[in-house]
Amino acid sequence: MSTELHLTQQEGFEKFKHAYRAAIKGVRIKIEILSEDFAVRHDYNPIHHLERRLKSTDSIEEKLQRLGKEITLDSAKKNIHDIAGIRVVCNFIDDVYTVADMLLGQNDIRLVEKKDYIEHPKQNGYRSLHLVVSVPVFLLDGCEDVLVEIQLRTVAMDFWASLEHQLRYKNEKHHSPMVDLELKACAEINSALDKRMQGLFDELNSME
């Protein structure tokens, strides 16, 4: 039987969680300011809505166990990049890259990892742009660099991903290859629609 303490029992746990909450708040405010500035300059806001998430303690411990890592705060910081998460849902495909470029253009944001599942979708059809960034969080005892995962996707991509998750969660015991094929087919239809909507948007803008 493991004698390793749960994360909640370890010294510094509250500071650990607070730093990630602060990082989420800082990135969210930064994105909101950038999108508002873009709207002022271009009379158009590329962001449909924002969502934020702090990974639960149980989820962090489960992931560390799955990775075969120590169940410690230092191990969590080192091995898990999505403890703090923000989802940016944009209107169109080009908006995803516009918002990503605006954010990464900030001199206090450091890109740690980038995975473009729009250009290279996952096998199941999932599409999204994933960025892991390091942001400074200023606390009473100094500045701490904290990782935040940012998922950027269109409304259509978010629609598919949300329903795909619901279908898999509810039918996990009755899963079949047919479900995989159908979900991937839906993802392709969804992607084609996304591209057509982008084309319409571009065409309308060119007429102004």
Short mmCIF file of C-alpha atoms in Angstrom, two decimals, residues 53-191:
data_model
loop_
_atom_site.label_atom_id
_atom_site.label_comp_id
_atom_site.label_asym_id
_atom_site.label_seq_id
_atom_site.Cartn_x
_atom_site.Cartn_y
_atom_site.Cartn_z
CA ARG A 53 -11.14 25.10 -16.31
CA LEU A 54 -8.91 24.14 -13.42
CA LYS A 55 -8.20 20.41 -13.40
CA SER A 56 -9.62 18.71 -10.32
CA THR A 57 -7.26 17.23 -7.74
CA ASP A 58 -8.57 13.73 -8.44
CA SER A 59 -7.92 14.19 -12.18
CA ILE A 60 -4.37 15.39 -11.52
CA GLU A 61 -3.64 12.39 -9.29
CA GLU A 62 -5.22 9.96 -11.79
CA LYS A 63 -3.12 11.37 -14.63
CA LEU A 64 0.10 11.17 -12.60
CA GLN A 65 -0.69 7.53 -11.78
CA ARG A 66 -1.39 6.81 -15.47
CA LEU A 67 1.94 8.39 -16.42
CA GLY A 68 3.74 6.41 -13.73
CA LYS A 69 4.88 9.58 -11.96
CA GLU A 70 5.10 10.53 -8.28
CA ILE A 71 1.96 11.95 -6.72
CA THR A 72 3.57 15.20 -5.62
CA LEU A 73 3.04 18.89 -6.36
CA ASP A 74 6.45 19.20 -8.03
CA SER A 75 5.69 16.17 -10.19
CA ALA A 76 2.34 17.64 -11.20
CA LYS A 77 3.97 20.93 -12.20
CA LYS A 78 6.61 19.13 -14.24
CA ASN A 79 4.55 16.45 -15.95
CA ILE A 80 1.05 17.85 -16.47
CA HIS A 81 0.64 20.80 -18.84
CA ASP A 82 -3.14 21.16 -18.72
CA ILE A 83 -3.82 21.76 -15.03
CA ALA A 84 -4.96 25.25 -16.00
CA GLY A 85 -6.99 25.44 -19.19
CA ILE A 86 -8.76 28.04 -21.29
CA ARG A 87 -10.91 27.29 -24.31
CA VAL A 88 -11.28 30.07 -26.87
CA VAL A 89 -14.19 29.48 -29.22
CA CYS A 90 -13.89 31.59 -32.36
CA ASN A 91 -16.31 32.33 -35.17
CA PHE A 92 -14.23 31.21 -38.14
CA ILE A 93 -11.10 29.16 -38.87
CA ASP A 94 -8.93 32.21 -39.64
CA ASP A 95 -9.99 33.74 -36.33
CA VAL A 96 -8.37 30.85 -34.47
CA TYR A 97 -4.95 31.71 -35.90
CA THR A 98 -5.54 35.47 -35.54
CA VAL A 99 -6.23 35.12 -31.81
CA ALA A 100 -3.29 32.73 -31.37
CA ASP A 101 -0.93 35.18 -33.10
CA MET A 102 -2.20 38.10 -31.01
CA LEU A 103 -1.65 36.18 -27.79
CA LEU A 104 1.78 34.82 -28.70
CA GLY A 105 2.83 38.31 -29.74
CA GLN A 106 2.75 39.41 -26.10
CA ASN A 107 6.24 39.72 -24.64
CA ASP A 108 5.29 38.04 -21.35
CA ILE A 109 3.84 34.93 -23.00
CA ARG A 110 6.25 32.10 -23.81
CA LEU A 111 5.16 29.27 -26.10
CA VAL A 112 6.07 25.87 -24.66
CA GLU A 113 4.19 23.54 -26.99
CA LYS A 114 1.94 23.82 -30.05
CA LYS A 115 -0.26 21.11 -31.57
CA ASP A 116 -2.29 22.03 -34.63
CA TYR A 117 -5.13 19.54 -34.87
CA ILE A 118 -6.86 21.76 -37.44
CA GLU A 119 -4.10 21.33 -40.00
CA HIS A 120 -3.50 17.75 -38.82
CA PRO A 121 -6.73 16.37 -37.26
CA LYS A 122 -6.64 13.50 -34.79
CA GLN A 123 -7.56 10.05 -36.07
CA ASN A 124 -11.10 10.38 -34.72
CA GLY A 125 -11.66 13.69 -36.55
CA TYR A 126 -11.01 16.03 -33.63
CA ARG A 127 -9.91 19.52 -34.67
CA SER A 128 -8.51 22.31 -32.50
CA LEU A 129 -5.35 24.36 -32.03
CA HIS A 130 -3.64 23.58 -28.73
CA LEU A 131 -1.07 25.91 -27.21
CA VAL A 132 0.76 25.40 -23.93
CA VAL A 133 2.14 28.71 -22.74
CA SER A 134 4.15 29.82 -19.74
CA VAL A 135 2.90 32.97 -18.03
CA PRO A 136 4.35 34.92 -15.09
CA VAL A 137 2.22 35.00 -11.94
CA PHE A 138 3.24 37.59 -9.37
CA LEU A 139 2.68 36.44 -5.80
CA LEU A 140 3.70 37.87 -2.43
CA ASP A 141 6.91 35.85 -2.36
CA GLY A 142 7.92 36.58 -5.95
CA CYS A 143 7.16 35.72 -9.57
CA GLU A 144 6.31 32.16 -10.60
CA ASP A 145 6.06 30.85 -14.18
CA VAL A 146 2.90 28.79 -14.61
CA LEU A 147 1.78 26.67 -17.57
CA VAL A 148 -1.64 27.16 -19.14
CA GLU A 149 -3.12 25.09 -21.95
CA ILE A 150 -5.14 27.13 -24.43
CA GLN A 151 -7.48 25.36 -26.84
CA LEU A 152 -8.62 27.47 -29.78
CA ARG A 153 -11.38 26.20 -32.04
CA THR A 154 -14.34 27.38 -34.10
CA VAL A 155 -17.98 27.17 -33.02
CA ALA A 156 -18.38 24.20 -35.39
CA MET A 157 -15.35 22.40 -33.94
CA ASP A 158 -16.62 23.02 -30.42
CA PHE A 159 -20.06 21.69 -31.38
CA TRP A 160 -18.58 18.41 -32.65
CA ALA A 161 -16.10 17.99 -29.78
CA SER A 162 -18.74 18.62 -27.11
CA LEU A 163 -21.25 16.17 -28.55
CA GLU A 164 -18.56 13.59 -29.32
CA HIS A 165 -17.55 13.68 -25.66
CA GLN A 166 -21.17 13.26 -24.54
CA LEU A 167 -21.77 10.33 -26.89
CA ARG A 168 -18.60 8.53 -25.83
CA TYR A 169 -19.21 9.17 -22.13
CA LYS A 170 -22.78 7.88 -22.23
CA ASN A 171 -22.05 4.89 -24.47
CA GLU A 172 -18.65 3.80 -23.20
CA LYS A 173 -19.89 0.29 -22.37
CA HIS A 174 -21.61 -0.13 -25.73
CA HIS A 175 -18.93 1.35 -27.94
CA SER A 176 -18.47 -0.08 -31.44
CA PRO A 177 -16.29 0.60 -34.51
CA MET A 178 -19.43 1.83 -36.28
CA VAL A 179 -19.64 4.70 -33.78
CA ASP A 180 -16.04 5.69 -34.57
CA LEU A 181 -16.75 5.72 -38.31
CA GLU A 182 -19.92 7.75 -37.91
CA LEU A 183 -18.31 10.30 -35.60
CA LYS A 184 -15.40 10.74 -37.99
CA ALA A 185 -17.82 11.17 -40.92
CA CYS A 186 -19.64 13.84 -38.92
CA ALA A 187 -16.31 15.55 -38.24
CA GLU A 188 -15.56 15.69 -41.97
CA ILE A 189 -18.99 17.15 -42.73
CA ASN A 190 -18.49 19.64 -39.93
CA SER A 191 -15.07 20.64 -41.30
#
